[in-house]
mmCIF file of C-alpha atoms in Angstrom:
data_model
loop_
_atom_site.group_PDB
_atom_site.id
_atom_site.type_symbol
_atom_site.label_atom_id
_atom_site.label_comp_id
_atom_site.label_asym_id
_atom_site.label_seq_id
_atom_site.Cartn_x
_atom_site.Cartn_y
_atom_site.Cartn_z
ATOM 1 C CA MET S 1 51.801 114.787 80.356
ATOM 2 C CA LEU S 2 55.287 115.216 81.769
ATOM 3 C CA LYS S 3 55.181 119.001 81.417
ATOM 4 C CA GLU S 4 51.796 119.195 83.200
ATOM 5 C CA SER S 5 53.017 116.895 85.980
ATOM 6 C CA MET S 6 56.083 119.077 86.499
ATOM 7 C CA LYS S 7 53.981 122.259 86.673
ATOM 8 C CA MET S 8 51.577 120.732 89.210
ATOM 9 C CA ALA S 9 54.454 119.346 91.293
ATOM 10 C CA TRP S 10 56.186 122.751 91.399
ATOM 11 C CA SER S 11 52.894 124.483 92.246
ATOM 12 C CA ASN S 12 52.351 122.204 95.250
ATOM 13 C CA ILE S 13 55.921 122.750 96.500
ATOM 14 C CA SER S 14 55.604 126.545 96.233
ATOM 15 C CA HIS S 15 52.261 126.537 98.074
ATOM 16 C CA ASN S 16 53.853 124.817 101.096
ATOM 17 C CA LYS S 17 57.050 126.882 101.383
ATOM 18 C CA MET S 18 57.973 126.235 105.032
ATOM 19 C CA ARG S 19 57.330 122.491 104.864
ATOM 20 C CA SER S 20 59.229 122.240 101.568
ATOM 21 C CA PHE S 21 62.146 124.280 102.995
ATOM 22 C CA LEU S 22 62.498 122.029 106.045
ATOM 23 C CA THR S 23 62.403 118.932 103.843
ATOM 24 C CA VAL S 24 65.013 120.424 101.493
ATOM 25 C CA LEU S 25 67.157 121.279 104.530
ATOM 26 C CA GLY S 26 67.451 117.604 105.482
ATOM 27 C CA VAL S 27 68.805 116.672 102.046
ATOM 28 C CA LEU S 28 70.991 119.809 101.938
ATOM 29 C CA ILE S 29 72.759 118.942 105.218
ATOM 30 C CA GLY S 30 73.369 115.356 104.095
ATOM 31 C CA VAL S 31 74.812 116.268 100.684
ATOM 32 C CA ALA S 32 76.857 119.204 102.071
ATOM 33 C CA SER S 33 78.402 116.895 104.713
ATOM 34 C CA ILE S 34 79.395 114.272 102.139
ATOM 35 C CA ILE S 35 80.815 116.790 99.641
ATOM 36 C CA ALA S 36 82.707 118.777 102.296
ATOM 37 C CA LEU S 37 84.269 115.689 103.915
ATOM 38 C CA ILE S 38 85.254 114.035 100.618
ATOM 39 C CA THR S 39 86.712 117.276 99.198
ATOM 40 C CA ILE S 40 88.645 118.094 102.404
ATOM 41 C CA VAL S 41 90.136 114.581 102.578
ATOM 42 C CA GLN S 42 91.065 114.725 98.866
ATOM 43 C CA GLY S 43 92.734 118.121 99.314
ATOM 44 C CA ALA S 44 94.654 117.040 102.418
ATOM 45 C CA THR S 45 95.717 113.809 100.681
ATOM 46 C CA GLY S 46 96.923 115.744 97.643
ATOM 47 C CA SER S 47 98.932 118.106 99.839
ATOM 48 C CA ILE S 48 100.590 115.263 101.789
ATOM 49 C CA THR S 49 101.297 113.291 98.615
ATOM 50 C CA SER S 50 102.832 116.300 96.859
ATOM 51 C CA GLN S 51 105.127 116.947 99.830
ATOM 52 C CA ILE S 52 106.291 113.328 99.846
ATOM 53 C CA SER S 53 106.669 113.403 96.052
ATOM 54 C CA SER S 54 108.809 116.539 96.393
ATOM 55 C CA LEU S 55 111.189 114.464 98.505
ATOM 56 C CA GLY S 56 111.468 112.125 95.526
ATOM 57 C CA ALA S 57 108.826 109.649 94.421
ATOM 58 C CA ASP S 58 111.584 108.166 92.243
ATOM 59 C CA LYS S 59 113.927 107.810 95.212
ATOM 60 C CA ILE S 60 114.731 104.980 97.609
ATOM 61 C CA THR S 61 116.470 105.901 100.857
ATOM 62 C CA ILE S 62 118.837 103.473 102.543
ATOM 63 C CA GLN S 63 119.932 103.803 106.148
ATOM 64 C CA ALA S 64 122.828 101.497 107.025
ATOM 65 C CA MET S 65 123.346 100.995 110.753
ATOM 66 C CA GLY S 66 125.887 98.219 110.080
ATOM 67 C CA THR S 67 127.526 95.782 112.487
ATOM 68 C CA ARG S 68 130.438 96.018 114.914
ATOM 69 C CA LEU S 69 132.815 94.835 112.217
ATOM 70 C CA LYS S 70 131.303 96.818 109.342
ATOM 71 C CA GLN S 71 129.808 100.188 110.212
ATOM 72 C CA GLY S 72 128.110 101.835 107.255
ATOM 73 C CA LEU S 73 128.631 101.496 103.523
ATOM 74 C CA SER S 74 131.900 101.433 101.587
ATOM 75 C CA GLU S 75 132.659 102.879 98.146
ATOM 76 C CA LYS S 76 132.488 99.325 96.770
ATOM 77 C CA ASP S 77 128.989 98.867 98.241
ATOM 78 C CA MET S 78 127.814 102.123 96.660
ATOM 79 C CA LEU S 79 129.231 101.073 93.279
ATOM 80 C CA GLN S 80 127.330 97.758 93.450
ATOM 81 C CA LEU S 81 124.109 99.516 94.392
ATOM 82 C CA ALA S 82 124.530 101.986 91.517
ATOM 83 C CA GLN S 83 124.794 99.090 89.038
ATOM 84 C CA VAL S 84 121.362 97.663 89.878
ATOM 85 C CA ASN S 85 118.958 97.629 86.919
ATOM 86 C CA ASN S 86 116.787 100.768 86.569
ATOM 87 C CA VAL S 87 118.960 102.722 89.031
ATOM 88 C CA SER S 88 120.111 106.022 87.518
ATOM 89 C CA GLY S 89 122.414 107.081 90.352
ATOM 90 C CA VAL S 90 123.196 107.024 94.070
ATOM 91 C CA SER S 91 123.870 109.946 96.386
ATOM 92 C CA PRO S 92 125.390 109.426 99.843
ATOM 93 C CA THR S 93 124.552 111.798 102.678
ATOM 94 C CA VAL S 94 127.021 112.628 105.411
ATOM 95 C CA SER S 95 125.622 115.031 107.991
ATOM 96 C CA SER S 96 126.475 116.692 111.273
ATOM 97 C CA LYS S 97 126.062 119.986 113.106
ATOM 98 C CA THR S 98 129.049 122.180 113.764
ATOM 99 C CA SER S 99 130.193 125.797 114.104
ATOM 100 C CA LEU S 100 130.913 128.167 111.212
ATOM 101 C CA VAL S 101 133.123 131.286 111.243
ATOM 102 C CA TYR S 102 133.361 134.190 108.786
ATOM 103 C CA ASN S 103 135.267 137.400 109.602
ATOM 104 C CA SER S 104 134.906 136.860 113.357
ATOM 105 C CA LYS S 105 131.183 136.117 112.955
ATOM 106 C CA VAL S 106 130.514 132.788 114.672
ATOM 107 C CA LYS S 107 127.392 130.757 113.954
ATOM 108 C CA THR S 108 126.858 127.598 115.957
ATOM 109 C CA GLY S 109 124.633 124.601 115.298
ATOM 110 C CA VAL S 110 124.949 124.854 111.522
ATOM 111 C CA SER S 111 123.822 121.733 109.650
ATOM 112 C CA VAL S 112 126.519 120.522 107.246
ATOM 113 C CA GLN S 113 125.802 117.777 104.712
ATOM 114 C CA GLY S 114 128.055 115.894 102.345
ATOM 115 C CA LYS S 115 126.627 115.094 98.896
ATOM 116 C CA ASN S 116 127.904 114.102 95.471
ATOM 117 C CA THR S 117 127.291 115.238 91.888
ATOM 118 C CA VAL S 118 124.220 112.970 91.481
ATOM 119 C CA TYR S 119 122.317 115.030 94.065
ATOM 120 C CA PHE S 120 122.769 118.257 92.104
ATOM 121 C CA GLN S 121 121.955 116.526 88.813
ATOM 122 C CA ARG S 122 118.630 115.281 90.209
ATOM 123 C CA GLU S 123 117.728 118.403 92.218
ATOM 124 C CA LYS S 124 118.018 120.770 89.267
ATOM 125 C CA ASP S 125 116.103 123.696 90.785
ATOM 126 C CA ILE S 126 117.989 123.766 94.064
ATOM 127 C CA LEU S 127 120.630 126.353 93.044
ATOM 128 C CA ALA S 128 119.962 130.095 93.023
ATOM 129 C CA ARG S 129 123.515 131.165 92.120
ATOM 130 C CA GLY S 130 126.897 129.643 91.403
ATOM 131 C CA ARG S 131 127.415 125.969 90.696
ATOM 132 C CA GLY S 132 126.880 122.642 92.366
ATOM 133 C CA ILE S 133 129.309 119.887 93.279
ATOM 134 C CA ASN S 134 130.863 117.902 90.410
ATOM 135 C CA SER S 135 132.792 114.623 90.223
ATOM 136 C CA LEU S 136 136.157 116.427 90.240
ATOM 137 C CA ASP S 137 135.292 118.048 93.584
ATOM 138 C CA VAL S 138 134.367 114.651 95.033
ATOM 139 C CA ASN S 139 137.460 112.838 93.730
ATOM 140 C CA ALA S 140 139.871 115.634 94.713
ATOM 141 C CA LYS S 141 138.132 116.197 98.099
ATOM 142 C CA ASN S 142 137.956 119.921 97.339
ATOM 143 C CA GLN S 143 137.153 122.118 100.322
ATOM 144 C CA ILE S 144 134.160 123.882 98.769
ATOM 145 C CA ALA S 145 130.575 124.485 99.852
ATOM 146 C CA VAL S 146 127.121 125.509 98.657
ATOM 147 C CA ILE S 147 125.298 127.470 101.365
ATOM 148 C CA GLY S 148 121.645 128.195 102.169
ATOM 149 C CA SER S 149 119.971 131.516 101.340
ATOM 150 C CA ASP S 150 119.555 132.616 104.987
ATOM 151 C CA LEU S 151 123.204 131.907 105.746
ATOM 152 C CA ALA S 152 124.244 133.946 102.702
ATOM 153 C CA LYS S 153 122.125 136.929 103.832
ATOM 154 C CA GLU S 154 123.290 136.735 107.452
ATOM 155 C CA LEU S 155 127.033 136.309 106.834
ATOM 156 C CA PHE S 156 127.590 138.307 103.644
ATOM 157 C CA ILE S 157 125.733 141.583 104.079
ATOM 158 C CA GLY S 158 126.271 143.619 100.907
ATOM 159 C CA ILE S 159 128.965 141.178 99.721
ATOM 160 C CA ASP S 160 128.846 138.569 96.967
ATOM 161 C CA PRO S 161 129.176 135.233 98.823
ATOM 162 C CA LEU S 162 130.686 133.419 95.824
ATOM 163 C CA GLY S 163 134.415 132.965 96.309
ATOM 164 C CA GLN S 164 134.315 133.906 100.002
ATOM 165 C CA ARG S 165 135.995 131.636 102.522
ATOM 166 C CA LEU S 166 134.444 130.156 105.643
ATOM 167 C CA LEU S 167 135.978 128.285 108.549
ATOM 168 C CA ILE S 168 134.027 125.083 109.211
ATOM 169 C CA ASN S 169 135.181 122.981 112.120
ATOM 170 C CA GLY S 170 138.703 124.391 111.680
ATOM 171 C CA HIS S 171 138.845 123.809 107.893
ATOM 172 C CA THR S 172 138.879 126.617 105.315
ATOM 173 C CA VAL S 173 136.065 126.173 102.802
ATOM 174 C CA THR S 174 135.327 128.268 99.672
ATOM 175 C CA VAL S 175 131.721 129.161 98.805
ATOM 176 C CA ILE S 176 130.868 128.159 95.208
ATOM 177 C CA GLY S 177 127.061 128.433 95.231
ATOM 178 C CA VAL S 178 123.908 129.588 97.028
ATOM 179 C CA LEU S 179 120.764 127.472 97.416
ATOM 180 C CA ASN S 180 117.277 128.670 96.516
ATOM 181 C CA ALA S 181 115.122 129.766 99.459
ATOM 182 C CA THR S 182 112.651 127.055 100.498
ATOM 183 C CA SER S 183 109.601 127.007 102.728
ATOM 184 C CA GLY S 184 109.147 124.419 105.455
ATOM 185 C CA SER S 185 108.241 120.896 104.317
ATOM 186 C CA ILE S 186 108.258 117.392 105.782
ATOM 187 C CA MET S 187 112.060 117.341 105.725
ATOM 188 C CA GLY S 188 112.480 120.953 106.833
ATOM 189 C CA SER S 189 114.170 123.912 105.121
ATOM 190 C CA THR S 190 117.550 124.175 103.353
ATOM 191 C CA ASN S 191 117.908 127.904 104.099
ATOM 192 C CA ASN S 192 120.535 127.369 106.823
ATOM 193 C CA LEU S 193 122.212 124.358 105.253
ATOM 194 C CA VAL S 194 125.819 123.920 104.081
ATOM 195 C CA ILE S 195 126.474 121.265 101.403
ATOM 196 C CA MET S 196 129.988 119.974 100.689
ATOM 197 C CA PRO S 197 131.397 117.085 98.625
ATOM 198 C CA TYR S 198 130.789 114.036 100.808
ATOM 199 C CA THR S 199 134.476 113.065 100.665
ATOM 200 C CA SER S 200 135.453 116.507 102.006
ATOM 201 C CA ALA S 201 132.631 116.509 104.577
ATOM 202 C CA MET S 202 133.798 113.177 106.015
ATOM 203 C CA LYS S 203 137.240 114.695 106.630
ATOM 204 C CA THR S 204 135.929 118.063 107.874
ATOM 205 C CA LEU S 205 133.306 116.577 110.214
ATOM 206 C CA GLY S 206 135.375 113.601 111.315
ATOM 207 C CA VAL S 207 132.847 111.080 109.970
ATOM 208 C CA ARG S 208 134.255 107.667 109.081
ATOM 209 C CA ASN S 209 131.287 105.824 107.580
ATOM 210 C CA ILE S 210 128.481 106.486 105.117
ATOM 211 C CA THR S 211 125.231 105.523 106.809
ATOM 212 C CA ASN S 212 122.668 107.223 104.546
ATOM 213 C CA LEU S 213 122.262 106.780 100.811
ATOM 214 C CA ASP S 214 119.648 107.961 98.298
ATOM 215 C CA VAL S 215 119.088 105.669 95.311
ATOM 216 C CA TYR S 216 117.445 107.323 92.286
ATOM 217 C CA MET S 217 115.321 105.176 89.963
ATOM 218 C CA SER S 218 115.056 105.632 86.204
ATOM 219 C CA ASP S 219 111.678 103.835 86.264
ATOM 220 C CA ALA S 220 109.638 104.330 89.464
ATOM 221 C CA THR S 221 107.064 101.732 88.339
ATOM 222 C CA LYS S 222 109.690 99.043 88.996
ATOM 223 C CA SER S 223 110.396 100.255 92.527
ATOM 224 C CA GLU S 224 109.492 96.912 94.107
ATOM 225 C CA SER S 225 111.958 94.874 92.037
ATOM 226 C CA ILE S 226 114.642 97.543 92.534
ATOM 227 C CA THR S 227 114.056 97.440 96.302
ATOM 228 C CA ASN S 228 114.440 93.642 96.273
ATOM 229 C CA ASP S 229 117.730 93.877 94.319
ATOM 230 C CA LEU S 230 119.083 96.536 96.697
ATOM 231 C CA THR S 231 118.075 94.427 99.705
ATOM 232 C CA THR S 232 119.937 91.410 98.269
ATOM 233 C CA ILE S 233 123.165 93.453 97.916
ATOM 234 C CA LEU S 234 122.827 94.954 101.407
ATOM 235 C CA ASN S 235 122.178 91.539 102.978
ATOM 236 C CA SER S 236 125.361 90.260 101.364
ATOM 237 C CA ALA S 237 127.319 93.353 102.508
ATOM 238 C CA PHE S 238 126.280 92.872 106.146
ATOM 239 C CA ASN S 239 126.447 89.057 106.195
ATOM 240 C CA TYR S 240 122.646 88.681 106.432
ATOM 241 C CA ARG S 241 122.601 90.111 109.946
ATOM 242 C CA GLU S 242 119.250 91.449 111.168
ATOM 243 C CA ASN S 243 118.607 95.135 111.882
ATOM 244 C CA THR S 244 121.711 96.266 110.013
ATOM 245 C CA PHE S 245 119.927 98.431 107.429
ATOM 246 C CA SER S 246 116.542 99.792 106.379
ATOM 247 C CA VAL S 247 115.191 100.568 102.910
ATOM 248 C CA LEU S 248 112.511 103.245 102.537
ATOM 249 C CA ASN S 249 110.664 103.345 99.217
ATOM 250 C CA MET S 250 108.905 106.694 98.749
ATOM 251 C CA GLN S 251 106.551 105.282 96.103
ATOM 252 C CA ASN S 252 105.381 102.605 98.541
ATOM 253 C CA MET S 253 104.777 105.310 101.144
ATOM 254 C CA ILE S 254 102.654 107.300 98.682
ATOM 255 C CA ASP S 255 100.648 104.142 97.843
ATOM 256 C CA VAL S 256 100.070 103.383 101.539
ATOM 257 C CA ILE S 257 98.909 106.959 102.221
ATOM 258 C CA GLY S 258 96.572 106.723 99.214
ATOM 259 C CA ASN S 259 95.054 103.477 100.539
ATOM 260 C CA ILE S 260 94.598 104.870 104.054
ATOM 261 C CA THR S 261 92.998 108.116 102.897
ATOM 262 C CA GLY S 262 90.778 106.172 100.468
ATOM 263 C CA MET S 263 89.449 104.074 103.355
ATOM 264 C CA LEU S 264 89.069 107.213 105.482
ATOM 265 C CA THR S 265 87.087 108.922 102.711
ATOM 266 C CA LEU S 266 84.682 105.973 102.467
ATOM 267 C CA LEU S 267 84.294 105.865 106.256
ATOM 268 C CA LEU S 268 83.542 109.583 106.577
ATOM 269 C CA ALA S 269 81.215 109.518 103.560
ATOM 270 C CA GLY S 270 79.379 106.574 105.122
ATOM 271 C CA ILE S 271 78.919 108.470 108.386
ATOM 272 C CA ALA S 272 77.769 111.618 106.547
ATOM 273 C CA SER S 273 75.324 109.608 104.420
ATOM 274 C CA ILE S 274 73.339 108.841 107.587
ATOM 275 C CA SER S 275 72.166 112.462 107.580
ATOM 276 C CA LEU S 276 71.184 112.039 103.912
ATOM 277 C CA LEU S 277 69.141 108.987 104.921
ATOM 278 C CA VAL S 278 67.380 111.102 107.545
ATOM 279 C CA GLY S 279 66.678 113.698 104.810
ATOM 280 C CA GLY S 280 65.170 110.958 102.658
ATOM 281 C CA ILE S 281 62.892 109.883 105.491
ATOM 282 C CA GLY S 282 61.847 113.539 105.787
ATOM 283 C CA ILE S 283 60.914 113.549 102.085
ATOM 284 C CA MET S 284 58.853 110.389 102.520
ATOM 285 C CA ASN S 285 57.071 111.843 105.558
ATOM 286 C CA MET S 286 56.249 115.082 103.720
ATOM 287 C CA MET S 287 54.966 113.225 100.657
ATOM 288 C CA LEU S 288 52.760 110.924 102.759
ATOM 289 C CA VAL S 289 51.256 113.977 104.476
ATOM 290 C CA SER S 290 50.781 115.594 101.066
ATOM 291 C CA VAL S 291 48.950 112.493 99.758
ATOM 292 C CA THR S 292 46.622 112.560 102.782
ATOM 293 C CA GLU S 293 45.913 116.280 102.372
ATOM 294 C CA ARG S 294 45.213 115.947 98.648
ATOM 295 C CA THR S 295 43.039 112.833 98.784
ATOM 296 C CA THR S 296 40.035 114.760 97.407
ATOM 297 C CA GLU S 297 42.108 116.213 94.566
ATOM 298 C CA ILE S 298 43.370 112.733 93.638
ATOM 299 C CA GLY S 299 39.807 111.361 93.699
ATOM 300 C CA LEU S 300 38.506 114.141 91.437
ATOM 301 C CA ARG S 301 41.348 113.686 88.952
ATOM 302 C CA LYS S 302 40.765 109.940 88.799
ATOM 303 C CA ALA S 303 36.996 110.470 88.386
ATOM 304 C CA LEU S 304 37.760 112.775 85.441
ATOM 305 C CA GLY S 305 39.865 110.082 83.773
ATOM 306 C CA ALA S 306 43.435 110.597 85.098
ATOM 307 C CA GLU S 307 45.510 107.416 84.834
ATOM 308 C CA PRO S 308 47.250 105.996 87.971
ATOM 309 C CA ALA S 309 50.584 106.424 86.158
ATOM 310 C CA GLN S 310 49.933 110.188 85.812
ATOM 311 C CA ILE S 311 49.173 110.534 89.521
ATOM 312 C CA GLN S 312 52.262 108.528 90.451
ATOM 313 C CA LEU S 313 54.484 110.551 88.102
ATOM 314 C CA GLN S 314 53.320 113.871 89.567
ATOM 315 C CA PHE S 315 54.121 112.866 93.153
ATOM 316 C CA LEU S 316 57.407 111.262 92.120
ATOM 317 C CA ILE S 317 58.492 114.438 90.253
ATOM 318 C CA GLU S 318 57.581 116.488 93.331
ATOM 319 C CA SER S 319 59.821 114.276 95.467
ATOM 320 C CA ILE S 320 62.681 114.463 92.934
ATOM 321 C CA PHE S 321 62.362 118.287 92.720
ATOM 322 C CA ILE S 322 62.767 118.601 96.496
ATOM 323 C CA SER S 323 65.753 116.224 96.672
ATOM 324 C CA LEU S 324 67.521 117.733 93.626
ATOM 325 C CA PHE S 325 67.059 121.264 94.949
ATOM 326 C CA GLY S 326 68.519 120.149 98.281
ATOM 327 C CA GLY S 327 71.327 118.321 96.478
ATOM 328 C CA ILE S 328 72.367 121.346 94.399
ATOM 329 C CA LEU S 329 72.289 123.678 97.419
ATOM 330 C CA GLY S 330 74.168 121.054 99.455
ATOM 331 C CA LEU S 331 76.798 120.794 96.719
ATOM 332 C CA ILE S 332 77.363 124.565 96.729
ATOM 333 C CA ILE S 333 77.522 124.796 100.542
ATOM 334 C CA GLY S 334 79.756 121.702 100.757
ATOM 335 C CA ILE S 335 82.207 123.222 98.251
ATOM 336 C CA LEU S 336 82.262 126.519 100.189
ATOM 337 C CA ILE S 337 82.940 124.659 103.472
ATOM 338 C CA ALA S 338 85.761 122.682 101.837
ATOM 339 C CA LEU S 339 87.228 125.856 100.295
ATOM 340 C CA ALA S 340 87.191 127.608 103.690
ATOM 341 C CA ALA S 341 88.876 124.578 105.299
ATOM 342 C CA ALA S 342 91.541 124.547 102.557
ATOM 343 C CA LEU S 343 92.310 128.225 103.120
ATOM 344 C CA LEU S 344 92.453 127.852 106.912
ATOM 345 C CA MET S 345 94.511 124.629 106.903
ATOM 346 C CA LYS S 346 96.629 125.765 103.921
ATOM 347 C CA PHE S 347 96.256 122.796 101.622
ATOM 348 C CA SER S 348 95.260 122.656 97.965
ATOM 349 C CA PHE S 349 91.552 122.798 97.109
ATOM 350 C CA THR S 350 90.473 120.209 94.551
ATOM 351 C CA ILE S 351 87.047 118.969 93.550
ATOM 352 C CA SER S 352 86.574 116.210 91.002
ATOM 353 C CA ALA S 353 83.762 115.695 88.511
ATOM 354 C CA TRP S 354 82.767 112.430 90.185
ATOM 355 C CA THR S 355 82.176 114.316 93.452
ATOM 356 C CA ILE S 356 79.679 116.611 91.710
ATOM 357 C CA LEU S 357 78.024 113.639 89.994
ATOM 358 C CA LEU S 358 77.869 111.870 93.370
ATOM 359 C CA ALA S 359 76.018 114.815 94.918
ATOM 360 C CA VAL S 360 73.470 115.108 92.105
ATOM 361 C CA GLY S 361 73.095 111.336 91.758
ATOM 362 C CA PHE S 362 72.668 110.763 95.500
ATOM 363 C CA SER S 363 70.047 113.465 95.849
ATOM 364 C CA ALA S 364 68.100 112.217 92.791
ATOM 365 C CA ALA S 365 68.272 108.648 94.101
ATOM 366 C CA VAL S 366 66.985 109.770 97.500
ATOM 367 C CA GLY S 367 64.044 111.513 95.801
ATOM 368 C CA ILE S 368 63.152 108.445 93.712
ATOM 369 C CA ILE S 369 63.610 105.850 96.481
ATOM 370 C CA PHE S 370 61.850 107.718 99.286
ATOM 371 C CA GLY S 371 59.249 109.297 97.009
ATOM 372 C CA PHE S 372 58.193 106.067 95.325
ATOM 373 C CA ALA S 373 56.074 104.659 98.178
ATOM 374 C CA PRO S 374 53.965 107.848 98.675
ATOM 375 C CA ALA S 375 53.569 108.226 94.882
ATOM 376 C CA ARG S 376 52.499 104.595 94.623
ATOM 377 C CA LYS S 377 49.997 105.081 97.437
ATOM 378 C CA ALA S 378 48.507 108.134 95.702
ATOM 379 C CA SER S 379 48.150 106.305 92.386
ATOM 380 C CA ARG S 380 46.352 103.355 93.986
ATOM 381 C CA LEU S 381 43.718 105.361 95.855
ATOM 382 C CA ASN S 382 40.159 104.326 95.035
ATOM 383 C CA PRO S 383 38.363 107.388 93.526
ATOM 384 C CA ILE S 384 35.084 106.546 95.322
ATOM 385 C CA ASP S 385 36.847 106.355 98.715
ATOM 386 C CA ALA S 386 38.795 109.509 97.915
ATOM 387 C CA LEU S 387 35.683 111.490 97.031
ATOM 388 C CA ARG S 388 34.118 110.712 100.413
ATOM 389 C CA HIS S 389 36.483 113.403 101.847
ATOM 390 C CA VAL S 390 34.663 116.106 99.805
#
């Protein structure tokens, strides 16, 4: 019975090609809109999240504005912060822009940062050549530097930069390493950066206080409790004064972005589903017209002994065929639209299994829901009344 119903349903669809195509088009547009929007939002979210994660999902950043009496963090403060449970290390950042000189070549506006050994231990892939800063360099305030790849190419044409000496803000500094080339990200590029031991950078740049500090976590799942412990120490350091410091938890930022994009996905999918609803109404309209046109056929089949359930099943299968065909085409077109958007906007293209199941499930549901009433009407036709149309 099922096989016969499917054959008859397909035969009726193929005999009314234009009407079937227009009905399929309504479902296709609805499904394609939902798939494209969900996939684009997922791809954009993944790209943003990966960029933030690259800054350190296991990192908490502290900015200490301080008070008039205490400006910035002391070595004692940093030691206390490093001893917090589940903290694997702290890395201060001292930064400023200054001029750089090598063999009468002057480069102005160079960004110079002071870091410690923890930074190079955590950022293992940052070095292209040479070595990073170690604890001896920090303690001895060695005048050394690791420079960006663009600076190395610009200043040392055909020369090995390692061991060369630069003049930074009037201080002679020896190059001990070269950073890997990086593309632009949220925090910019390191290609024109100079990194020194923070103790040396404070002297070279004339900086007196440490105002920025990165705290690395050994267990990012406990970021909230770690943040609370850090806040307690900082409140004590600045006598519980307001607006003296800020604590930025990267993991919290990722969670917030995930929540926002999740809500955005639901909102856009809800708007796009309106077009799928319109497609469903189109299916119902087509099926009602089909029932009216085939009243005589239904009457003859009933007179020959066809059960109402058989009639209903045939019309319901016809409705499901149309919606599934539209759903599959909509899925393909939606994926192609999302792929094109990913290539144009330069973010990663991802499509999940639940998105595909959503497309197929939605289209099947539309066929069943909007095809049920016409199928029910066909099955309940009185054969005597139906045969009057002969």
